[in-house]
Coordinates of C-alpha atoms in Angstrom, one line a residue:
Chain A
M1 CA 114.4 139.0 6.1
L2 CA 115.3 135.8 4.4
F3 CA 112.8 133.0 3.5
F4 CA 114.2 129.7 2.5
Q5 CA 111.4 127.6 0.9
V6 CA 111.8 125.3 -1.8
R7 CA 108.5 124.0 -3.6
F8 CA 108.1 120.8 -5.3
C9 CA 105.6 121.8 -7.9
G10 CA 105.6 118.5 -10.0
L11 CA 105.6 120.1 -13.3
P12 CA 107.3 118.3 -16.0
S13 CA 109.8 121.3 -16.7
S14 CA 111.8 122.2 -13.5
P15 CA 111.8 125.7 -12.3
R16 CA 115.1 127.5 -12.9
G17 CA 117.8 126.5 -10.1
M18 CA 116.2 123.5 -9.1
C19 CA 116.3 119.9 -10.6
M20 CA 113.3 117.9 -10.2
T21 CA 114.7 114.4 -10.6
D22 CA 117.3 114.3 -7.8
Y23 CA 116.1 117.2 -5.6
T24 CA 119.1 119.4 -6.0
W25 CA 119.0 123.2 -5.9
T26 CA 121.5 125.4 -7.7
V27 CA 122.4 129.1 -7.2
R28 CA 124.4 131.1 -9.4
V29 CA 126.8 133.6 -7.8
E30 CA 128.4 136.4 -9.7
R31 CA 131.0 139.1 -8.8
V32 CA 129.4 142.4 -8.9
G33 CA 131.9 144.7 -7.0
E34 CA 135.2 144.3 -5.2
Q35 CA 133.4 143.3 -2.0
E36 CA 130.2 141.9 -2.9
A37 CA 128.5 139.0 -4.9
K38 CA 125.0 138.6 -6.3
V39 CA 123.2 135.4 -5.7
F40 CA 120.6 134.3 -8.4
S41 CA 118.5 131.6 -6.8
R42 CA 115.1 130.5 -8.9
N43 CA 113.4 133.7 -9.0
H44 CA 115.6 135.6 -6.2
V45 CA 118.4 137.9 -6.2
F46 CA 120.4 138.8 -3.2
V47 CA 123.8 140.2 -2.3
V48 CA 126.5 138.9 -0.1
G49 CA 129.1 141.1 1.2
E50 CA 132.2 139.9 3.0
Q51 CA 133.0 136.3 3.9
A52 CA 133.1 137.4 7.7
S53 CA 132.6 140.9 8.5
F54 CA 134.4 142.6 11.5
R55 CA 132.9 145.9 11.1
E56 CA 130.0 147.5 12.7
T57 CA 128.1 148.1 9.4
D58 CA 128.3 147.0 5.8
P59 CA 126.3 147.4 2.8
H60 CA 125.4 143.9 2.8
P61 CA 125.3 140.7 5.2
S62 CA 128.4 138.5 5.1
A63 CA 128.4 134.8 4.1
V64 CA 128.6 133.9 7.6
E65 CA 125.4 135.9 8.4
Y66 CA 123.5 134.5 5.6
L67 CA 124.4 131.0 6.8
L68 CA 123.2 131.8 10.4
G69 CA 120.0 133.6 8.8
A70 CA 119.4 130.5 6.7
L71 CA 119.6 128.2 9.7
G72 CA 117.3 130.6 11.7
G73 CA 114.8 130.8 8.8
D74 CA 114.8 127.0 8.5
L75 CA 114.0 126.6 12.1
L76 CA 111.4 129.2 12.1
R77 CA 109.6 127.7 9.1
G78 CA 110.0 124.2 10.4
F79 CA 108.5 125.0 13.8
Q80 CA 105.6 126.8 12.1
I81 CA 104.9 123.8 9.9
Q82 CA 104.6 121.6 13.0
A83 CA 102.6 124.1 14.8
A84 CA 100.2 124.2 12.0
R85 CA 99.8 120.4 11.9
Q86 CA 99.0 120.3 15.4
R87 CA 96.6 123.4 15.0
V88 CA 98.4 125.3 17.5
A89 CA 98.2 129.0 17.0
V90 CA 101.4 130.9 17.5
D91 CA 101.7 134.3 18.5
A92 CA 105.3 134.9 17.9
L93 CA 108.5 133.1 17.0
E94 CA 112.0 134.5 17.1
V95 CA 115.4 132.9 17.0
M96 CA 118.8 134.3 18.0
L97 CA 121.8 132.7 16.7
S98 CA 125.5 133.4 17.5
G99 CA 128.3 131.7 15.4
R100 CA 132.1 131.6 16.5
L101 CA 134.9 131.0 14.1
N102 CA 137.4 128.5 15.5
N103 CA 140.2 131.2 15.0
P104 CA 139.4 134.5 13.1
L105 CA 143.1 135.3 12.7
S106 CA 143.5 132.1 10.6
H107 CA 140.6 133.4 8.4
L108 CA 142.6 136.7 8.1
G109 CA 145.7 135.0 7.1
V110 CA 147.8 135.7 10.3
V111 CA 150.9 133.5 9.9
G112 CA 151.6 130.9 12.5
E113 CA 148.0 130.9 13.9
A114 CA 146.8 127.5 15.0
G115 CA 143.2 126.5 14.4
H116 CA 141.1 126.9 11.4
P117 CA 138.8 129.6 10.1
G118 CA 135.6 127.5 10.1
L119 CA 132.7 128.0 12.4
E120 CA 133.5 126.2 15.7
S121 CA 130.2 126.4 17.4
I122 CA 126.7 128.1 16.9
Q123 CA 124.7 128.9 20.0
G124 CA 121.0 130.2 19.9
T125 CA 117.7 130.7 21.5
F126 CA 114.5 129.7 19.9
Y127 CA 111.8 131.8 21.4
V128 CA 108.1 130.9 21.0
S129 CA 104.8 132.4 22.4
A130 CA 101.9 130.1 21.6
D131 CA 98.6 129.1 23.4
A132 CA 100.0 125.5 24.0
D133 CA 101.5 123.7 26.8
R134 CA 105.2 123.5 27.2
S135 CA 105.3 119.8 26.5
A136 CA 103.5 120.3 23.4
L137 CA 105.7 122.9 22.2
E138 CA 108.8 120.9 23.0
E139 CA 107.5 118.1 21.2
M140 CA 107.0 120.6 17.9
W141 CA 110.6 121.8 18.5
R142 CA 111.9 118.3 18.5
A143 CA 109.9 117.6 15.2
A144 CA 111.3 120.8 13.7
L145 CA 114.8 119.8 14.5
E146 CA 114.5 116.2 13.3
R147 CA 113.1 117.4 9.8
S148 CA 115.4 120.5 9.4
P149 CA 117.8 120.3 6.5
L150 CA 120.2 122.8 7.6
F151 CA 120.2 121.8 11.4
N152 CA 120.9 118.4 10.3
T153 CA 123.8 119.4 7.9
L154 CA 125.4 121.7 10.6
R155 CA 125.4 119.4 13.5
R156 CA 127.5 117.3 11.8
S157 CA 130.4 119.6 11.5
V158 CA 129.8 122.4 14.2
E159 CA 129.2 122.4 17.9
L160 CA 125.4 123.4 17.7
S161 CA 123.6 124.4 20.9
L162 CA 120.1 125.3 20.5
E163 CA 117.6 126.2 23.5
L164 CA 113.9 126.3 23.1
R165 CA 112.6 129.1 25.4
V166 CA 108.9 129.4 25.9
M167 CA 107.6 133.0 26.5
L168 CA 104.4 133.3 28.4
Chain B
M1 CA 98.2 159.5 54.6
K2 CA 97.7 156.2 56.7
P3 CA 100.2 155.9 59.5
L4 CA 103.0 153.2 59.1
P5 CA 104.7 151.3 61.6
L6 CA 108.6 151.4 62.2
F7 CA 110.6 149.9 59.5
P8 CA 107.6 149.5 57.0
V9 CA 107.9 146.7 54.6
S10 CA 106.8 147.4 50.8
T11 CA 107.4 146.0 47.7
V12 CA 108.8 148.1 44.6
G13 CA 105.6 147.5 42.7
S14 CA 105.3 144.1 40.3
W15 CA 104.2 141.0 41.1
P16 CA 104.3 137.5 39.4
R17 CA 101.2 137.4 37.1
P18 CA 99.1 134.2 36.9
Q19 CA 98.8 132.5 33.5
E20 CA 95.3 133.3 32.9
L21 CA 96.3 136.8 33.0
L22 CA 99.3 136.5 30.9
R23 CA 97.0 135.1 28.3
A24 CA 94.4 138.0 28.9
L25 CA 97.3 140.5 28.3
R26 CA 98.3 138.8 25.0
R27 CA 94.6 138.8 23.7
K28 CA 94.2 142.2 24.8
Q29 CA 97.2 143.4 22.6
Q30 CA 95.9 141.7 19.7
G31 CA 92.3 143.0 20.2
Q32 CA 90.9 139.5 21.2
V33 CA 89.3 140.3 24.4
T34 CA 87.0 143.2 25.6
A35 CA 88.0 145.7 28.0
E36 CA 85.3 144.5 30.5
E37 CA 86.6 140.8 30.1
F38 CA 90.2 141.8 30.6
S39 CA 89.2 144.0 33.6
R40 CA 87.4 140.8 35.2
I41 CA 90.5 138.7 34.9
A42 CA 92.9 141.5 36.0
D43 CA 90.7 142.3 38.9
A44 CA 91.0 138.7 40.2
A45 CA 94.9 138.8 39.6
V46 CA 95.1 142.1 41.6
L47 CA 93.0 140.8 44.5
E48 CA 95.3 137.7 44.7
A49 CA 98.5 139.9 44.6
L50 CA 96.8 141.8 47.3
R51 CA 95.9 138.6 49.3
C52 CA 99.7 137.6 49.0
Q53 CA 101.0 140.8 50.4
E54 CA 98.4 141.1 53.2
S55 CA 99.1 137.6 54.2
A56 CA 102.7 138.2 54.3
G57 CA 102.2 141.2 56.5
I58 CA 103.5 144.1 53.9
D59 CA 102.5 147.4 55.3
L60 CA 102.4 149.4 52.1
V61 CA 100.9 147.4 49.3
T62 CA 100.7 147.9 45.7
D63 CA 98.4 146.0 43.0
G64 CA 101.4 144.2 41.7
E65 CA 101.2 146.3 38.5
Q66 CA 99.1 143.3 37.2
R67 CA 97.4 145.3 34.6
R68 CA 100.5 146.4 33.1
D69 CA 102.6 144.7 30.5
N70 CA 105.6 146.2 32.0
F71 CA 106.4 149.1 34.2
Y72 CA 106.3 151.8 31.7
S73 CA 105.0 150.3 28.4
F74 CA 101.2 150.5 29.7
V75 CA 101.2 154.4 29.3
A76 CA 100.7 153.7 25.5
E77 CA 97.0 152.5 26.3
K78 CA 96.6 155.8 28.2
L79 CA 98.1 158.4 26.4
D80 CA 97.2 160.0 23.0
G81 CA 100.2 160.4 20.6
V82 CA 101.8 157.1 21.9
R83 CA 101.9 153.7 20.1
L84 CA 103.0 150.4 21.7
M85 CA 105.7 149.0 19.1
S86 CA 107.5 145.6 19.8
L87 CA 111.3 145.9 19.6
A88 CA 110.9 143.6 16.6
E89 CA 108.6 146.5 14.8
M90 CA 111.2 148.9 16.0
L91 CA 114.2 147.0 14.4
D92 CA 112.6 147.9 11.1
V93 CA 112.6 151.7 11.7
V94 CA 115.7 152.3 13.7
E95 CA 118.9 153.2 11.9
D96 CA 121.2 151.6 14.6
K97 CA 120.2 147.9 14.0
A98 CA 123.4 146.7 15.4
G99 CA 122.9 148.6 18.5
F100 CA 119.7 147.4 19.1
E101 CA 120.8 143.7 18.6
R102 CA 123.2 144.4 21.4
I103 CA 120.4 145.7 23.7
L104 CA 118.4 142.4 23.0
Q105 CA 121.2 140.2 23.7
T106 CA 121.9 142.1 27.0
L107 CA 118.4 141.7 27.8
D108 CA 118.2 138.0 26.8
V109 CA 114.9 138.2 25.7
P110 CA 113.2 138.0 22.0
A111 CA 112.4 141.2 20.4
F112 CA 108.7 140.3 20.2
S113 CA 108.2 140.2 23.8
I114 CA 109.2 143.7 25.0
Q115 CA 107.0 146.5 24.0
N116 CA 108.1 150.1 24.0
P117 CA 105.6 153.1 24.3
T118 CA 106.8 155.2 21.2
C119 CA 105.9 158.7 20.5
V120 CA 104.1 159.0 17.4
G121 CA 101.9 162.2 17.9
R122 CA 101.4 164.8 20.5
I123 CA 101.2 163.4 23.7
S124 CA 98.2 164.0 26.1
L125 CA 96.3 162.1 28.9
R126 CA 93.6 160.2 27.5
E127 CA 92.6 158.4 30.7
P128 CA 94.5 158.3 33.8
L129 CA 97.8 156.2 34.2
A130 CA 97.2 154.6 37.5
L131 CA 94.1 156.4 39.1
D132 CA 91.9 153.5 38.3
E133 CA 94.5 151.0 39.7
Y134 CA 94.5 152.8 42.9
C135 CA 90.6 153.2 43.1
F136 CA 90.2 149.8 42.7
L137 CA 92.8 148.6 45.3
R138 CA 91.4 151.1 47.8
Q139 CA 88.1 149.4 47.5
H140 CA 89.7 146.3 48.9
T141 CA 92.2 147.2 51.5
N142 CA 92.8 149.5 54.5
R143 CA 96.4 149.4 54.1
P144 CA 98.4 152.3 52.9
I145 CA 98.8 152.1 49.1
K146 CA 102.0 152.7 47.0
V147 CA 101.6 153.6 43.2
P148 CA 104.6 153.2 41.0
L149 CA 104.8 155.5 38.0
P150 CA 107.4 155.6 35.4
G151 CA 109.5 158.6 35.7
P152 CA 109.8 161.7 33.4
Y153 CA 113.2 161.0 32.3
L154 CA 112.7 157.3 31.7
L155 CA 109.4 158.1 29.6
T156 CA 111.2 160.8 27.8
R157 CA 114.1 158.6 26.6
A158 CA 112.0 155.6 26.0
M159 CA 109.2 157.2 24.0
W160 CA 111.4 159.5 21.9
V161 CA 112.4 157.4 18.9
K162 CA 113.9 159.7 16.6
E163 CA 112.8 157.9 13.3
V164 CA 109.2 158.2 14.4
S165 CA 108.8 161.0 16.9
R166 CA 110.7 163.8 15.2
A167 CA 108.1 165.0 13.0
V168 CA 106.1 166.0 16.1
Y169 CA 108.9 166.8 18.8
P170 CA 112.0 167.6 17.0
S171 CA 114.0 166.6 20.2
K172 CA 113.6 164.6 23.0
E173 CA 113.7 167.8 25.2
D174 CA 110.7 168.9 23.4
L175 CA 108.8 165.8 24.2
A176 CA 110.0 166.2 28.0
E177 CA 107.7 169.2 28.3
D178 CA 104.5 167.3 27.6
V179 CA 105.8 164.3 29.7
V180 CA 106.2 166.6 32.7
A181 CA 102.8 167.9 32.2
V182 CA 101.1 164.6 31.9
L183 CA 102.9 163.0 34.9
R184 CA 102.1 166.2 37.0
Q185 CA 98.3 165.8 36.1
E186 CA 98.5 162.1 37.1
A187 CA 100.4 162.6 40.3
F188 CA 98.0 165.2 41.7
A189 CA 94.9 163.3 40.7
L190 CA 96.6 160.5 42.7
R191 CA 97.3 162.8 45.7
D192 CA 93.9 164.1 45.8
A193 CA 92.4 160.7 45.5
G194 CA 94.5 159.8 48.8
V195 CA 97.2 157.5 47.7
D196 CA 100.0 157.3 50.4
F197 CA 103.1 156.8 48.3
I198 CA 103.8 157.6 44.6
Q199 CA 107.0 156.2 43.4
F200 CA 108.8 157.2 40.3
D201 CA 110.7 154.6 38.5
E202 CA 114.0 156.1 36.9
P203 CA 116.0 152.9 36.2
V204 CA 118.0 154.5 33.5
L205 CA 119.7 156.8 35.7
T206 CA 122.1 154.0 36.3
E207 CA 122.5 153.5 32.7
L208 CA 124.1 156.9 32.5
V209 CA 126.7 156.2 34.8
F210 CA 127.7 152.5 34.5
T211 CA 127.8 152.1 30.9
Q212 CA 130.2 154.9 30.1
G213 CA 132.2 154.3 26.8
Q214 CA 129.3 152.8 25.1
T215 CA 126.9 154.7 22.9
R216 CA 123.7 153.0 23.5
T217 CA 123.2 150.2 26.2
F218 CA 119.9 149.4 27.3
M219 CA 118.2 149.5 30.6
C220 CA 114.6 149.3 29.6
A221 CA 113.8 149.0 26.0
A222 CA 114.4 151.7 23.4
L223 CA 116.3 154.5 24.5
A224 CA 116.9 157.6 22.6
A225 CA 120.5 158.4 22.6
R226 CA 122.1 160.2 25.2
K227 CA 124.4 163.2 25.6
D228 CA 127.2 163.9 28.2
P229 CA 126.1 161.7 31.5
A230 CA 126.6 164.9 33.5
E231 CA 124.1 167.0 31.0
E232 CA 121.8 164.1 31.1
L233 CA 121.5 163.6 34.9
E234 CA 120.9 167.5 35.2
F235 CA 118.3 167.0 32.7
A236 CA 116.6 164.2 34.8
V237 CA 116.8 165.9 37.9
A238 CA 115.1 169.0 36.5
L239 CA 112.5 166.8 35.0
I240 CA 111.7 164.9 38.3
N241 CA 111.6 168.2 40.3
R242 CA 109.2 169.7 38.0
V243 CA 106.9 166.8 38.3
V244 CA 106.7 166.9 42.1
A245 CA 106.9 170.6 42.7
G246 CA 104.0 171.5 44.9
L247 CA 103.0 168.0 45.3
D248 CA 102.5 168.2 49.1
G249 CA 100.3 165.8 51.3
V250 CA 101.7 162.4 49.7
R251 CA 105.0 160.5 50.2
T252 CA 107.1 160.5 47.0
G253 CA 109.9 158.1 46.2
L254 CA 112.3 157.6 43.4
H255 CA 113.4 153.9 42.6
I256 CA 116.6 153.3 40.9
C257 CA 118.1 149.8 40.0
R258 CA 120.6 148.6 37.7
G259 CA 118.1 146.5 35.6
N260 CA 115.9 143.7 36.3
W261 CA 115.4 141.8 33.3
S262 CA 117.5 138.4 33.7
Q263 CA 118.4 136.1 36.5
R264 CA 122.0 136.1 35.1
E265 CA 123.5 138.5 37.3
E266 CA 126.5 138.9 35.3
T267 CA 124.3 140.6 32.5
L268 CA 122.9 143.3 34.9
L269 CA 124.7 146.6 35.5
S270 CA 127.1 146.9 38.4
G271 CA 128.3 149.8 40.5
S272 CA 127.9 151.9 43.4
Y273 CA 125.3 154.9 43.6
H274 CA 128.3 157.0 44.4
P275 CA 128.5 159.0 41.1
L276 CA 124.6 159.6 41.5
L277 CA 124.5 160.9 44.8
P278 CA 125.2 164.7 44.3
Y279 CA 122.2 164.5 42.0
L280 CA 120.0 162.4 44.0
A281 CA 120.4 164.9 46.9
R282 CA 118.8 167.5 44.8
I283 CA 115.8 165.7 43.7
N284 CA 112.9 166.6 45.8
V285 CA 111.4 163.2 46.7
Q286 CA 111.1 162.0 50.4
Q287 CA 112.5 158.7 49.8
L288 CA 114.9 156.8 47.6
V289 CA 114.0 153.4 46.7
L290 CA 117.4 151.5 46.1
E291 CA 118.9 148.2 45.6
Y292 CA 121.1 147.0 48.3
A293 CA 120.7 143.1 48.6
T294 CA 123.6 142.3 46.0
P295 CA 127.2 143.0 45.9
R296 CA 126.5 144.9 42.5
A297 CA 125.2 147.7 44.4
G298 CA 128.3 148.6 46.3
E299 CA 128.5 149.9 49.6
L300 CA 125.8 151.7 51.6
L301 CA 125.7 155.4 51.0
P302 CA 124.3 158.1 53.1
V303 CA 121.3 159.8 51.7
T304 CA 121.0 162.8 53.9
G305 CA 117.6 164.2 54.4
K306 CA 115.8 161.5 52.9
E307 CA 114.2 158.1 53.7
L308 CA 115.7 155.0 52.3
G309 CA 113.7 152.3 50.8
L310 CA 116.3 149.7 51.5
G311 CA 116.5 146.7 49.1
V312 CA 117.2 143.5 51.2
V313 CA 116.2 140.8 49.0
N314 CA 117.2 139.9 45.5
P315 CA 114.0 139.3 43.5
R316 CA 115.7 137.2 40.8
T317 CA 117.2 134.4 43.1
A318 CA 115.7 131.2 44.4
D319 CA 117.4 131.4 47.6
V320 CA 115.2 133.1 50.2
E321 CA 117.3 135.5 52.2
A322 CA 117.8 134.7 55.9
V323 CA 115.9 136.7 58.2
E324 CA 119.2 137.4 60.3
G325 CA 121.0 138.6 57.0
I326 CA 118.1 141.2 56.4
V327 CA 118.3 142.5 60.1
E328 CA 122.2 142.6 59.7
R329 CA 121.8 144.7 56.5
V330 CA 119.4 147.1 58.2
R331 CA 121.9 147.5 61.1
E332 CA 124.2 148.5 58.6
A333 CA 122.1 151.2 57.3
L334 CA 121.1 152.4 61.0
R335 CA 124.8 153.5 61.2
L336 CA 123.8 156.2 58.3
L337 CA 120.2 156.7 59.0
P338 CA 117.7 157.0 61.9
P339 CA 115.3 154.0 62.2
E340 CA 112.3 156.3 61.1
N341 CA 113.8 156.7 57.7
I342 CA 114.2 153.3 56.8
F343 CA 111.6 151.1 54.8
L344 CA 112.4 147.4 53.7
N345 CA 111.7 146.6 50.3
P346 CA 113.0 144.1 47.6
D347 CA 115.6 145.3 45.0
C348 CA 113.1 145.6 42.4
G349 CA 109.9 144.3 41.2
F350 CA 109.2 140.3 41.1
G351 CA 107.3 140.8 37.5
T352 CA 108.8 143.9 35.9
F353 CA 108.2 142.6 32.5
S354 CA 104.9 140.6 32.4
R355 CA 106.4 137.8 30.3
R356 CA 109.5 137.6 32.1
P357 CA 108.8 137.2 35.9
M358 CA 112.0 136.9 37.8
N359 CA 110.6 134.7 40.4
S360 CA 107.7 132.1 41.4
L361 CA 104.9 133.2 43.3
E362 CA 105.9 130.8 46.0
I363 CA 109.6 132.2 46.3
A364 CA 108.3 135.9 46.0
T365 CA 105.9 135.3 48.9
K366 CA 108.6 133.7 51.0
K367 CA 110.8 136.6 50.3
L368 CA 108.1 139.1 51.4
E369 CA 107.7 137.1 54.7
A370 CA 111.4 137.2 55.3
M371 CA 111.3 140.9 55.1
V372 CA 108.3 140.9 57.5
E373 CA 110.0 138.9 60.0
A374 CA 113.2 140.8 59.9
A375 CA 111.1 144.1 60.4
T376 CA 109.3 142.4 63.5
V377 CA 112.7 141.6 65.0
L378 CA 113.9 145.2 64.3
R379 CA 110.6 146.8 65.7
R380 CA 111.3 144.7 68.9
E381 CA 114.8 146.2 69.3
F382 CA 113.6 149.7 68.5
Q383 CA 110.1 149.7 70.5
D384 CA 111.1 152.5 72.6
T385 CA 110.9 154.7 69.4
S386 CA 107.5 156.0 68.3
T387 CA 105.5 153.1 66.7
V388 CA 103.3 155.0 64.8
R389 CA 104.5 157.9 62.7
R390 CA 104.8 159.4 59.2
V391 CA 101.5 161.0 58.8
A392 CA 100.7 163.8 56.5
G393 CA 102.4 167.1 57.6
A394 CA 105.3 165.4 59.4
L395 CA 107.1 165.1 56.0
P396 CA 109.2 167.7 54.2
G397 CA 107.4 169.2 51.3
N398 CA 108.4 168.5 47.7
G399 CA 110.0 171.7 47.0

């Protein structure tokens, strides 16, 4: 599971991978094999496999899956922060995200294919089980979306369709 | 057994749970509520479920499975050697994570919401599975009572999770031996206590015949990989027959549906019962409780020598079925079966999974009322037939 957290520690010397003056984050990615890349991110290291994998299993998640996972992690963490602010005890949170390329054949380089290899749409369901009214949870969800870096990046370029589902 | 009228109306088992009970169930799983406090809340919910059924005129009542998280996971609280694991926990241990993800997408639920009873040790009955549920209900109604139990094939396939079970039971067939013993012990205790109807739920039988070509599709939660469908069906028949062998003096039934996890009908399995018929004919229960209220079930098929619990309302839709339509459906069944062999029921429960009820209390109640009204019409039509029947001794034995 991935956790995307950035801490502004306020120390004079910025931690590796983060510039304190203009709030940028840097990762360094190295080739470590024919089909994988290693990512160094502050004190973390993780491996990315294919750009987009069409196989059932792989040694490592693909870049597309990392992107979806990053969005999911962002949303979960954002919601948790809102819940903590409202002093709402959350029993469980889970998000399911599916991304669809505009044309996978374009990504594979099939000559004459129309469209593009980028993500056309991301659909998802955000499940929450908490001891709170539905209206309160919807308000937290709205606030989490408003403050989400990745949601607000992706929604400008991809058709994003996310549904909040409250589980009893 | 108490006598029943012609065209008895019943439910398949579960009933939507009130919010307070859902909160209590959640707190119980988190160890935040005492058993006494939970019982107090659950007792009230059972009585309300009973009141709904009695008010609607249901002839054969259940306790609405109010105390259960779902129709089979509750066994984890009653059996030694079984631990309730959410599918989220199981994602960490199973090898086929992609297969599990497909299951969850088919179910249209989060992994945290479904609990699977997982075998982690040698299983044995720590306390009765459903006898306490029956005894409580018996104190509050004079109507005949149906008690649903998970079937032996379902339990075996759900509980045997290779990664955590094989240390105790090398194969699911090994686990099945103890599952049969536990279910027999419970079924005989229920019979001795006076239960009128024991219904075994085996929804995964349709999974065997309607998902060919897929290595692992879901019906309930986690399912151990299956072998060849014919081999698995033979295995299932043998297990069920071993559970009911010698279980005379109580009506037994087998409920088989195609899934009840989503209101999106297109996500549920589809197909006629036809491939199952040769196997169902050899299962020694008196009644087959089948779903026939949707086109997904295919044409009505003859079930020679058995009663039919005819599914006449869809528990997942907001529209309440017209009484005339229900009557017409029963008339179709009458071409294949005598009137005394037909019961009316919904296709499945209204609250199979506690956190995912399939309908509101209001709609579910109206559907019960529609079935009762249809039965009244049919009884008038067949009034020359004996109105009191199905007493102990008039039934075929359980083999």
